[in-house]
PDB file of C-alpha atoms in Angstrom:
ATOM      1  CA  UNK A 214     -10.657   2.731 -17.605  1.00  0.00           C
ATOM      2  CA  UNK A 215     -10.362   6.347 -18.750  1.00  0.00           C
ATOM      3  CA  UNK A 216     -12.043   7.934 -15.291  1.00  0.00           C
ATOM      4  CA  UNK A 217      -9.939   5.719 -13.074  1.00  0.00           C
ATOM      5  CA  UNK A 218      -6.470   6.292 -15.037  1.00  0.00           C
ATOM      6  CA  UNK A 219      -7.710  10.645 -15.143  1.00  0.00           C
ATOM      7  CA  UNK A 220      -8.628  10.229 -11.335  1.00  0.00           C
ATOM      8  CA  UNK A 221      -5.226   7.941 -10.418  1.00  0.00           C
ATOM      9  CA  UNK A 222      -3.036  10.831 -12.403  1.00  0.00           C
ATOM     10  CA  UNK A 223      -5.311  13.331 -10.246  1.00  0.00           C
ATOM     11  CA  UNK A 224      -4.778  11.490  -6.746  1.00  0.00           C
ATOM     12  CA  UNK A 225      -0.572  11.055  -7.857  1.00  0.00           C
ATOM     13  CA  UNK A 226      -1.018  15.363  -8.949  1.00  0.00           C
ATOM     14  CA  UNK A 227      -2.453  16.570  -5.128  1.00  0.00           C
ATOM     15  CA  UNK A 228       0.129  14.739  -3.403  1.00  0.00           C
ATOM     16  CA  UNK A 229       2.542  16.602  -6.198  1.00  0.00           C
ATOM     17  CA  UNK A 230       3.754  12.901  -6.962  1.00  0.00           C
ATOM     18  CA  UNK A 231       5.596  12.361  -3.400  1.00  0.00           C
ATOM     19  CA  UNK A 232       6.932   8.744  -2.897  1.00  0.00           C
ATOM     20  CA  UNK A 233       9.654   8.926  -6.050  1.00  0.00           C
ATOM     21  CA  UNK A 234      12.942   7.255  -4.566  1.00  0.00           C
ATOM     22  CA  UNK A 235      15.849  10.061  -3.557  1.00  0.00           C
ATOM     23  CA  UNK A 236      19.070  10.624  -4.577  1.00  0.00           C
ATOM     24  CA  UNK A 237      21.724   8.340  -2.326  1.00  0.00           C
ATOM     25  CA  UNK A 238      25.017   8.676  -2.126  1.00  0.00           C
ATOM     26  CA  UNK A 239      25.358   5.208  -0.767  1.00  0.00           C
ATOM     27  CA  UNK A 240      23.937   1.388  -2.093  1.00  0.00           C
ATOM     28  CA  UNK A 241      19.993   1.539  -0.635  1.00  0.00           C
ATOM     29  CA  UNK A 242      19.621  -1.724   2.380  1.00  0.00           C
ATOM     30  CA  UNK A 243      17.850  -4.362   2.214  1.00  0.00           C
ATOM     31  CA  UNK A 244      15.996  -4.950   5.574  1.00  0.00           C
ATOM     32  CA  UNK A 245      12.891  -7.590   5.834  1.00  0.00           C
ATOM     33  CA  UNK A 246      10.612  -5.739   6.107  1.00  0.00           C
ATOM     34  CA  UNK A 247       6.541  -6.889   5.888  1.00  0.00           C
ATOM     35  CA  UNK A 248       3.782  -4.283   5.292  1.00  0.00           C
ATOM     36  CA  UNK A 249       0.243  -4.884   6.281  1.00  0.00           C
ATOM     37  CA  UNK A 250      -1.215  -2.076   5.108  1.00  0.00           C
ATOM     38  CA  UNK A 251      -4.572  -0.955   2.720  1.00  0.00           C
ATOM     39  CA  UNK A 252      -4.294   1.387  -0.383  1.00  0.00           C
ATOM     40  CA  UNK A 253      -6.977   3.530   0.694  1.00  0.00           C
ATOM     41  CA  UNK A 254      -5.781   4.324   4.318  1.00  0.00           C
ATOM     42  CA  UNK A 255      -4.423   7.683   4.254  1.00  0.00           C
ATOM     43  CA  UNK A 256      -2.353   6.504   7.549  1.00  0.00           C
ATOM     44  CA  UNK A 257      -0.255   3.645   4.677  1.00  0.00           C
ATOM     45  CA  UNK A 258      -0.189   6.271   1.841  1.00  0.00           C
ATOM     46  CA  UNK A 259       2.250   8.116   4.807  1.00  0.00           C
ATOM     47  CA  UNK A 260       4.219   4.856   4.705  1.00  0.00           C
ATOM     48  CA  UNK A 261       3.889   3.973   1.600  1.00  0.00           C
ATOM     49  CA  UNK A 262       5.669   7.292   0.163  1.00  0.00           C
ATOM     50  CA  UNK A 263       8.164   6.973   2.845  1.00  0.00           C
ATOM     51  CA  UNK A 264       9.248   3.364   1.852  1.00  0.00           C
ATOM     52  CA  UNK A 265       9.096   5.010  -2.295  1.00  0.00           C
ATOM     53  CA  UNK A 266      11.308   8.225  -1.061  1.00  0.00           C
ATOM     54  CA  UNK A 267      13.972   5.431   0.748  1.00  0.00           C
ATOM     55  CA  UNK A 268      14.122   2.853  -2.233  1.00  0.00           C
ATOM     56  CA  UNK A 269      13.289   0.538   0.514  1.00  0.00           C
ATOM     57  CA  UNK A 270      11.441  -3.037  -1.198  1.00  0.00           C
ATOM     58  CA  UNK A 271       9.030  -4.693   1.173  1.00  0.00           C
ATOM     59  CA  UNK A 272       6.722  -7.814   1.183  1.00  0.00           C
ATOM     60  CA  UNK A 273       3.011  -6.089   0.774  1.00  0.00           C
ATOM     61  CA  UNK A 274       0.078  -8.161   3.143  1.00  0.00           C
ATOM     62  CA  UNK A 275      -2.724  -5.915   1.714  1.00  0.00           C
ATOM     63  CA  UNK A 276      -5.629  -5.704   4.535  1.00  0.00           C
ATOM     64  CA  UNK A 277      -8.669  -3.989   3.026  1.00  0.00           C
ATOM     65  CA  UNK A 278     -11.899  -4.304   4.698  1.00  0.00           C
ATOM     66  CA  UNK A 279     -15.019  -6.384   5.091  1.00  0.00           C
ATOM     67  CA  UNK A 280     -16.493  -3.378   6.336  1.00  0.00           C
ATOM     68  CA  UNK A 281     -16.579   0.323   7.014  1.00  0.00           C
ATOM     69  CA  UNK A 282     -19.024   0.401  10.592  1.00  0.00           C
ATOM     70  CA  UNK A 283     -15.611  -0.867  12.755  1.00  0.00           C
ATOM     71  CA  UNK A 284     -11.555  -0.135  12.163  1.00  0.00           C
ATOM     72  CA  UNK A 285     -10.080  -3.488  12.533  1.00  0.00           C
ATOM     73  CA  UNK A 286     -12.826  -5.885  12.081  1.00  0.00           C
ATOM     74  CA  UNK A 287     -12.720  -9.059   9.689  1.00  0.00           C
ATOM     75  CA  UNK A 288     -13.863 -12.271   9.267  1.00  0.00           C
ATOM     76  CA  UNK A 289     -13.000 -15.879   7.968  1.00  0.00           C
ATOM     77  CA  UNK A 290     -12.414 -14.352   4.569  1.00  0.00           C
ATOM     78  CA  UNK A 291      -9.766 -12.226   5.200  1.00  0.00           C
ATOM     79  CA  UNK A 292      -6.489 -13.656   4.581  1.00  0.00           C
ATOM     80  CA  UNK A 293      -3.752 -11.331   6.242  1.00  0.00           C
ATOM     81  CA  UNK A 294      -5.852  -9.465   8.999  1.00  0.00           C
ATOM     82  CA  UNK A 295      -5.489 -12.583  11.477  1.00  0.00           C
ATOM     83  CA  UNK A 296      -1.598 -12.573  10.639  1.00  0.00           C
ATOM     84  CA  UNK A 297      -1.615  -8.839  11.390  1.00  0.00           C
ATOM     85  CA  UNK A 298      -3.595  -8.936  14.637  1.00  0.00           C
ATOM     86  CA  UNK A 299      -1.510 -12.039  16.023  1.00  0.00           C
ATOM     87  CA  UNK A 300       2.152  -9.784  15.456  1.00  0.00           C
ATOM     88  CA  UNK A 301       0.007  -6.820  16.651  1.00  0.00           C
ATOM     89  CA  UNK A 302      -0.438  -8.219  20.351  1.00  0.00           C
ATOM     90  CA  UNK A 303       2.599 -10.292  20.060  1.00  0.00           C
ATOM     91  CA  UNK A 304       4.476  -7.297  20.076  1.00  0.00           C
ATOM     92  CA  UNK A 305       2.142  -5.325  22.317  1.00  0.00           C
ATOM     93  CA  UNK A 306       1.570  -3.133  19.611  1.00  0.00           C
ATOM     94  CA  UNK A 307      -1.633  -1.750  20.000  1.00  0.00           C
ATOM     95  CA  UNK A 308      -4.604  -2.312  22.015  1.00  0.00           C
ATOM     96  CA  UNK A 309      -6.730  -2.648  18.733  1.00  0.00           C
ATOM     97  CA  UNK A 310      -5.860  -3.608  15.006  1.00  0.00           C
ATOM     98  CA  UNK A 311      -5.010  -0.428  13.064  1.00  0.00           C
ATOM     99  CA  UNK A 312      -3.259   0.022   9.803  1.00  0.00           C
ATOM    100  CA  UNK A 313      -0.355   0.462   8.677  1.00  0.00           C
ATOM    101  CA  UNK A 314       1.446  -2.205  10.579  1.00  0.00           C
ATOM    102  CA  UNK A 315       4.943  -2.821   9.890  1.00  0.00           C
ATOM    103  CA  UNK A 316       7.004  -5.771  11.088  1.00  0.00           C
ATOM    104  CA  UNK A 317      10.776  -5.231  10.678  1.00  0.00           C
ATOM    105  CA  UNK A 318      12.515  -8.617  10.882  1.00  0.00           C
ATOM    106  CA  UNK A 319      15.689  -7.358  10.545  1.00  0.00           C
ATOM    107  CA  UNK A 320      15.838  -4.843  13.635  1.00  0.00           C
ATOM    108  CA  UNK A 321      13.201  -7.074  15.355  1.00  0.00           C
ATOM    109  CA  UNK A 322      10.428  -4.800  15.887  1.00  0.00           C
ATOM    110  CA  UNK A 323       6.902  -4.280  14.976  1.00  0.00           C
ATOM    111  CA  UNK A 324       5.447  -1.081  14.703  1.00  0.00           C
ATOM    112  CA  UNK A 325       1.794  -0.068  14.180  1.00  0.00           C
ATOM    113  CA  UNK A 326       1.656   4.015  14.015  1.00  0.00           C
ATOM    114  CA  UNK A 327       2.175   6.061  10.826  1.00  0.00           C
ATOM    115  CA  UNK A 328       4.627   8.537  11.757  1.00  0.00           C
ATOM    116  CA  UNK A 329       6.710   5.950  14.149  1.00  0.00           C
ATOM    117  CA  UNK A 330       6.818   3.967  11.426  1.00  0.00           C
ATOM    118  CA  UNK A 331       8.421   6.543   9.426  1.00  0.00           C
ATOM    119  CA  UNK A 332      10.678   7.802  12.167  1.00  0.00           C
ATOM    120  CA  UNK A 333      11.761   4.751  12.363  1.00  0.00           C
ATOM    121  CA  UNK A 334      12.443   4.075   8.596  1.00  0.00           C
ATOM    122  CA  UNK A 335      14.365   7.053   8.449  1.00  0.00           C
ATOM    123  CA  UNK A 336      16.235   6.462  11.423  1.00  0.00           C
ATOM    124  CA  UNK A 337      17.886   3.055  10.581  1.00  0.00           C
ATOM    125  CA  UNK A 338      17.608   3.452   6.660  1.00  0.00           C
ATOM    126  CA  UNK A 339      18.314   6.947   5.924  1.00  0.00           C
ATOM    127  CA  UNK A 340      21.688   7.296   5.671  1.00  0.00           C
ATOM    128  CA  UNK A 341      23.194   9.141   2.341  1.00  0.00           C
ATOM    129  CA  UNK A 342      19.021   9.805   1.322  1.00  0.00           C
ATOM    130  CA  UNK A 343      19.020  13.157  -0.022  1.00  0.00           C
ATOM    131  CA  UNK A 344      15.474  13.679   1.379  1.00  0.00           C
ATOM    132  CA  UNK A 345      12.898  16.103  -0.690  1.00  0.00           C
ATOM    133  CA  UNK A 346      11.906  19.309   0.547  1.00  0.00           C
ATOM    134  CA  UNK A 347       8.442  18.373  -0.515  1.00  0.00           C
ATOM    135  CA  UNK A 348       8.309  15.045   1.294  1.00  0.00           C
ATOM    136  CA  UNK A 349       9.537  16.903   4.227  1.00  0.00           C
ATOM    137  CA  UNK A 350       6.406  19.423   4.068  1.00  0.00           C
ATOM    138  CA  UNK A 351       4.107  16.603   3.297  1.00  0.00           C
ATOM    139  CA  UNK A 352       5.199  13.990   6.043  1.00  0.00           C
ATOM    140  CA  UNK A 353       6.281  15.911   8.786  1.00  0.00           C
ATOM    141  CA  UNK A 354       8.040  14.403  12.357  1.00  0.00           C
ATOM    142  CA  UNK A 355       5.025  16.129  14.267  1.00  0.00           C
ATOM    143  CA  UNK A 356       1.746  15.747  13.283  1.00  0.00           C
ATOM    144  CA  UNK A 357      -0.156  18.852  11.640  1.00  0.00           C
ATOM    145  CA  UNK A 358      -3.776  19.691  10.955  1.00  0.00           C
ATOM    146  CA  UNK A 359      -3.237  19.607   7.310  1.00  0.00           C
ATOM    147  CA  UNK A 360      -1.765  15.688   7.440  1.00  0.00           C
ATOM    148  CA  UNK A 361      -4.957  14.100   7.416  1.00  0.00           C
ATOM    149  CA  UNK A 362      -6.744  16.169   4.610  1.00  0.00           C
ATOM    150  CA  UNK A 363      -3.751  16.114   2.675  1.00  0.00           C
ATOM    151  CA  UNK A 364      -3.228  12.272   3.041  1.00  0.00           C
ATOM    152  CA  UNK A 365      -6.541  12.106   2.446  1.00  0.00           C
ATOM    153  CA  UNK A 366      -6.894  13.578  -0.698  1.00  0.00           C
ATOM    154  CA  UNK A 367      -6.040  10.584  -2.999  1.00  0.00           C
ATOM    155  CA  UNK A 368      -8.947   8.765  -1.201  1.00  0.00           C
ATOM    156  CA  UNK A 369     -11.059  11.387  -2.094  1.00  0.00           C
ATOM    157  CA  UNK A 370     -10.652  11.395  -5.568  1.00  0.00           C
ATOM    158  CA  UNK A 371     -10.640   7.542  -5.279  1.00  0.00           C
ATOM    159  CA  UNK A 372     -14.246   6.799  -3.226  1.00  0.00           C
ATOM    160  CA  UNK A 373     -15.160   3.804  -5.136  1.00  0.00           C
ATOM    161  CA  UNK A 374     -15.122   0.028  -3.115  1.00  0.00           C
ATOM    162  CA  UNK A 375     -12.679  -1.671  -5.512  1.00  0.00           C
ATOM    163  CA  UNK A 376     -10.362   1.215  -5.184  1.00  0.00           C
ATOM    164  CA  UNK A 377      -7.592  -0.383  -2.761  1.00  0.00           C
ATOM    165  CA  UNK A 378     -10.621   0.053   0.061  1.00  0.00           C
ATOM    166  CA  UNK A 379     -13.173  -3.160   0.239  1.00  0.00           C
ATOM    167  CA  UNK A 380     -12.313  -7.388  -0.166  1.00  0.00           C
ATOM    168  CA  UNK A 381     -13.061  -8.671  -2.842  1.00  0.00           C
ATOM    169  CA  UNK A 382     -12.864 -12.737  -3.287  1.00  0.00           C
ATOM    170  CA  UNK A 383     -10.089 -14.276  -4.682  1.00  0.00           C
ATOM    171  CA  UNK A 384      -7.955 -17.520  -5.348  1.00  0.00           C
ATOM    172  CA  UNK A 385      -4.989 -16.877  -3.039  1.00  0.00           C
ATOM    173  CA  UNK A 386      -1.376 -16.752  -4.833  1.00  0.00           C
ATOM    174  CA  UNK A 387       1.061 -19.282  -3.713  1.00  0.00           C
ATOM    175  CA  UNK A 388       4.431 -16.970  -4.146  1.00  0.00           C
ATOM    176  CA  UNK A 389       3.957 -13.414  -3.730  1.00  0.00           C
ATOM    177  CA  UNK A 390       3.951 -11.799  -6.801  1.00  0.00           C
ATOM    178  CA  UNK A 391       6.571  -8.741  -7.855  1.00  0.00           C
ATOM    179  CA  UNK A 392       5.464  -4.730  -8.542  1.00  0.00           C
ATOM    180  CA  UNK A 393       7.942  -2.546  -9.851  1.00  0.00           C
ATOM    181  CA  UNK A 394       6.242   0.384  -9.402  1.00  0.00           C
ATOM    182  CA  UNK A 395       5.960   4.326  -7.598  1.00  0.00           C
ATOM    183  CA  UNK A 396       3.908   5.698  -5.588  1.00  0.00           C
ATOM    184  CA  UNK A 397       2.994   8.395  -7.129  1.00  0.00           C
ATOM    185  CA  UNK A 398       2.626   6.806 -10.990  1.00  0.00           C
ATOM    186  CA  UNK A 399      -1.244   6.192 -12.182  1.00  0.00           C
ATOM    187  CA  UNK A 400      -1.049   2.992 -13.083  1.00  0.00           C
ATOM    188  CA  UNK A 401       1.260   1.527 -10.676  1.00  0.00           C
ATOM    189  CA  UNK A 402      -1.767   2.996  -8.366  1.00  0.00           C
ATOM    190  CA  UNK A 403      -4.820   0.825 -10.407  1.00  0.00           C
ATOM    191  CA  UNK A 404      -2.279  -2.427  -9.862  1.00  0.00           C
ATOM    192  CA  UNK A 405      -1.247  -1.771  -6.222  1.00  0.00           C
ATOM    193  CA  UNK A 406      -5.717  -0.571  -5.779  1.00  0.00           C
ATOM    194  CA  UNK A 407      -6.745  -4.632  -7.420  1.00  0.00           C
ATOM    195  CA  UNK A 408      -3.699  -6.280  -5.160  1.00  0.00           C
ATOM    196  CA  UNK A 409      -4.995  -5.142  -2.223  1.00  0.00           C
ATOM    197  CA  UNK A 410      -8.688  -6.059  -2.603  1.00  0.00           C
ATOM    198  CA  UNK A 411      -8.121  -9.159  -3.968  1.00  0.00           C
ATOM    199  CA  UNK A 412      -5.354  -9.644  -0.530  1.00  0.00           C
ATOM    200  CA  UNK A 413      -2.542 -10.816  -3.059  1.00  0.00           C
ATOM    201  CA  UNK A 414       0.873 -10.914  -1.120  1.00  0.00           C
ATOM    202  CA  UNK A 415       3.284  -8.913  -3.300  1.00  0.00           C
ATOM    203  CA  UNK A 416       6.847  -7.527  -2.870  1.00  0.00           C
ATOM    204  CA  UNK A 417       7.191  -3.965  -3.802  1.00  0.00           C
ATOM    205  CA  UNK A 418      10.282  -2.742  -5.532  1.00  0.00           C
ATOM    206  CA  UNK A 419      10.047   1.266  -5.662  1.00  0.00           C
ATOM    207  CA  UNK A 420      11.642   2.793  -9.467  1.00  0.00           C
ATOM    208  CA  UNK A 421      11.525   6.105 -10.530  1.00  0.00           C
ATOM    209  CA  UNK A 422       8.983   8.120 -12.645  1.00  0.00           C
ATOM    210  CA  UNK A 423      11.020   8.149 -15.615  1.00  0.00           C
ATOM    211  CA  UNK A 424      11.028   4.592 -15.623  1.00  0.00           C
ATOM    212  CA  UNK A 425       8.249   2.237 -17.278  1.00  0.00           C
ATOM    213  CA  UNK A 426       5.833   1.602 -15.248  1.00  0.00           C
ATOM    214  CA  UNK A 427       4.068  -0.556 -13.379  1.00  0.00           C
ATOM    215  CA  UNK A 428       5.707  -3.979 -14.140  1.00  0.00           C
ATOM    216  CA  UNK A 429       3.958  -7.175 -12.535  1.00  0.00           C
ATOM    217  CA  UNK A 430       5.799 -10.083 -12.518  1.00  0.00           C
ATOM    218  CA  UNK A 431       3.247 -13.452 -11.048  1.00  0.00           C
ATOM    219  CA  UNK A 432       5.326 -16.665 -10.355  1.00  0.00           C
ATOM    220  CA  UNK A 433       2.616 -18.533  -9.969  1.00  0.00           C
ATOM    221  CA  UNK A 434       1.645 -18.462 -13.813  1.00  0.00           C
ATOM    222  CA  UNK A 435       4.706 -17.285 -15.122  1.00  0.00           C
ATOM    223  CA  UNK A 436       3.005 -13.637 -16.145  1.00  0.00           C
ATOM    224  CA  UNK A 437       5.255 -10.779 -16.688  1.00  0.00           C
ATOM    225  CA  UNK A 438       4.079  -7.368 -18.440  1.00  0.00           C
ATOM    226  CA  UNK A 439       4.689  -3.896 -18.205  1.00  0.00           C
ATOM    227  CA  UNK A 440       1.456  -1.502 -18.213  1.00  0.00           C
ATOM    228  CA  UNK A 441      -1.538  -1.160 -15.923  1.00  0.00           C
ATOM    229  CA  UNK A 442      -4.176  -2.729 -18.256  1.00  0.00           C
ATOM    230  CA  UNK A 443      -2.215  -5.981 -19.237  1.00  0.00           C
ATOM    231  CA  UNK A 444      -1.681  -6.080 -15.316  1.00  0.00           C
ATOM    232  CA  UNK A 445      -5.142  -5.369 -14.391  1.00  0.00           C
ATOM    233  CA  UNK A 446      -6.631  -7.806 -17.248  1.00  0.00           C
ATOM    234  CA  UNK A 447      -4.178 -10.341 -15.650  1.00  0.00           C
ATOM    235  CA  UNK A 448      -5.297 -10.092 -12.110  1.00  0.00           C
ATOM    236  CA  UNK A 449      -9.196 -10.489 -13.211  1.00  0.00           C
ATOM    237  CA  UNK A 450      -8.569 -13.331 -14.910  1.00  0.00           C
ATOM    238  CA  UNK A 451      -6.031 -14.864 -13.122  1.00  0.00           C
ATOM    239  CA  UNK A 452      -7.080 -14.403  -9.583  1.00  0.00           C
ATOM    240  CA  UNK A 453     -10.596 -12.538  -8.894  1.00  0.00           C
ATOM    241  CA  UNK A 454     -13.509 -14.848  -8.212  1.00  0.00           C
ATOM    242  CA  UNK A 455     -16.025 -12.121  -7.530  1.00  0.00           C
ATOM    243  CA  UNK A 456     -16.903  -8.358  -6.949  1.00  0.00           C
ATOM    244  CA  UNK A 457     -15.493  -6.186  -4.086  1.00  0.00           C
ATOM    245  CA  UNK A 458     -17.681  -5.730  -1.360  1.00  0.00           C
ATOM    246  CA  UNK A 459     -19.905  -2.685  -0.964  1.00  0.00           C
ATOM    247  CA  UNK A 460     -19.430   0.264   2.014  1.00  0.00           C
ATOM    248  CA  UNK A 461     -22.716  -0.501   3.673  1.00  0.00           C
ATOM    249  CA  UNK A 462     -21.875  -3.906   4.210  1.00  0.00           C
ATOM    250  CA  UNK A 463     -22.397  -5.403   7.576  1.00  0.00           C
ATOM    251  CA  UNK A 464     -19.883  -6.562  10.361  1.00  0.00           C
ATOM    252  CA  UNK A 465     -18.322  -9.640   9.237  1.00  0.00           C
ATOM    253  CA  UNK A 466     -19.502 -12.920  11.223  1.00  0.00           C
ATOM    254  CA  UNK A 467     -17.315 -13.876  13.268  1.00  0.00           C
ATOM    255  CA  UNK A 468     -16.445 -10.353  14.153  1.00  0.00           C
ATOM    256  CA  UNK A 469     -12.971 -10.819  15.158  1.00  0.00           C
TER     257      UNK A 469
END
C-alpha cells in the first residue's frame, strides 16, 4: 500500500495537482452527463481534470481493457464497452471505439475526442469558472507536443495492470455507487484505479483538496467510509471475484 499511495501522491505532484474545482461566482449546473472513460488513458485524465476544474458530477462507465495489442477491442466480459460502442455509432461518433467518450443528455450530444470534449464542457458549463492559469497551460484549446507526455506522466508512474488500466472480474453493482473525490488527491486516485477495473458504474462528485478525501458511498450494501484503504478493502471484498488481467494478454474472443 505504501508504493502505490508514494507513486499516486507522485502521479497527483507531475500534473502539479490539476483537476481541483475553481472558484465560481455562480451555483455550478447540473447537466447528465455519462463518462465512459479508463483511469489510465491519458486522453480521460484530460477530461477527467476538466470535469474536477468545472465542479461538474457525472455518472462514471469505467472501460478498461481486455487487452493492450488493439484500442477498442473487448469481449463478452466487458460490461460498458458494448454500451459505449452502440452511442459511439449511434451518434456517428467515430469510425472506431476510442476513449474518453462522453454522452451529454442534457444538450443531446455525444462526443468522443479529448479536447472537443473539453471545448465543449467549457463552452456550455463555464460560465462564472474562474479558470487556473495552470489548467490553462496543461490542457490547452490546440493540441501541443508536450500534451501527450505530460498527460502521460501519471501512467508512467502508474504501469502496473490493476492500476485503472486492465479488467479485472467482478460481481456487477446494481446502483452506481458515489465518489466524493479530486483528481488530483492520492487516494481518491487508488479508489477511482479499483472502480474502473472492476467496471463499477459510479457517479463522481468533484470536492476540493482541503476536503477529506476520498468518500465512497455503495447503495447496494449500505457502505459508507471516508479513506482510500477502508474503500479499497471494501471493493475487494465486496465486489472483486478475481485478479486483473495481465498486458500480454490476448485479443478477447469474440473480438468485437
Amino acid at each position: 500500500m505504501f508504493v502505490h499511495r508514494l507513486s499516486s501522491r507522485a502521479a497527483g505532484a507531475v500534473r502539479r495537482w490539476n483537476g481541483e474545482p475553481a472558484r465560481r461566482s455562480t451555483p455550478a449546473p447540473t447537466p447528465e452527463l455519462i463518462l465512459f472513460e479508463y483511469e489510465a488513458s491519458p486522453w480521460c485524465r484530460r477530461v477527467r481534470e476538466t470535469l474536477g476544474v468545472l465542479g461538474l458530477a457525472a455518472l462514471i462507465k469505467p472501460c478498461p481493457r481486455e487487452t493492450l495489442r488493439a484500442e477498442g477491442a473487448f469481449g463478452a466480459t466487458s460490461r460498458h464497452r458494448p454500451e459505449a460502442a452502440a452511442a459511439a455509432a449511434e451518434a456517428g461518433a467515430s469510425s472506431r471505439l476510442s476513449f474518453p467518450l462522453l454522452v451529454d443528455r442534457t444538450a443531446g450530444v455525444t462526443l468522443s475526442d479529448s479536447a472537443a470534449i473539453c471545448e465543449h464542457l467549457w463552452s456550455l458549463y463555464g460560465g462564472g469558472v474562474e479558470r487556473p492559469t495552470l489548467d490553462q497551460a496543461l490542457n490547452p484549446r490546440r493540441r501541443t507536443l508536450l500534451d501527450f507526455p505530460l498527460l502521460a506522466a501519471p501512467s508512467a508512474l502508474r504501469p502496473w495492470p490493476e492500476a485503472g488500466l486492465m479488467l479485472a472480474p467482478s460481481e456487477p453493482n446494481q446502483q452506481p455507487l458515489l465518489l466524493y473525490g479530486c483528481e488530483a488527491d492520492a487516494g481518491s486516485r487508488l479508489v477511482r484505479e479499483a472502480l474502473c477495473c472492476l467496471q463499477l458504474e459510479y457517479r463522481s462528485q468533484p470536492r476540493p483538496l482541503s476536503a477529506p478525501l476520498p468518500a465512497l458511498e455503495d447503495p447496494n450494501s449500505g457502505f459508507a467510509a471516508f479513506g482510500a484503504r477502508q474503500a479499497l478493502e471494501h471493493l475487494d471484498r465486496t465486489h472483486r471475484t478475481g485478479e486483473a488481467l495481465g498486458w500480454l494478454g490476448p485479443l478477447p474472443a469474440p473480438h468485437l
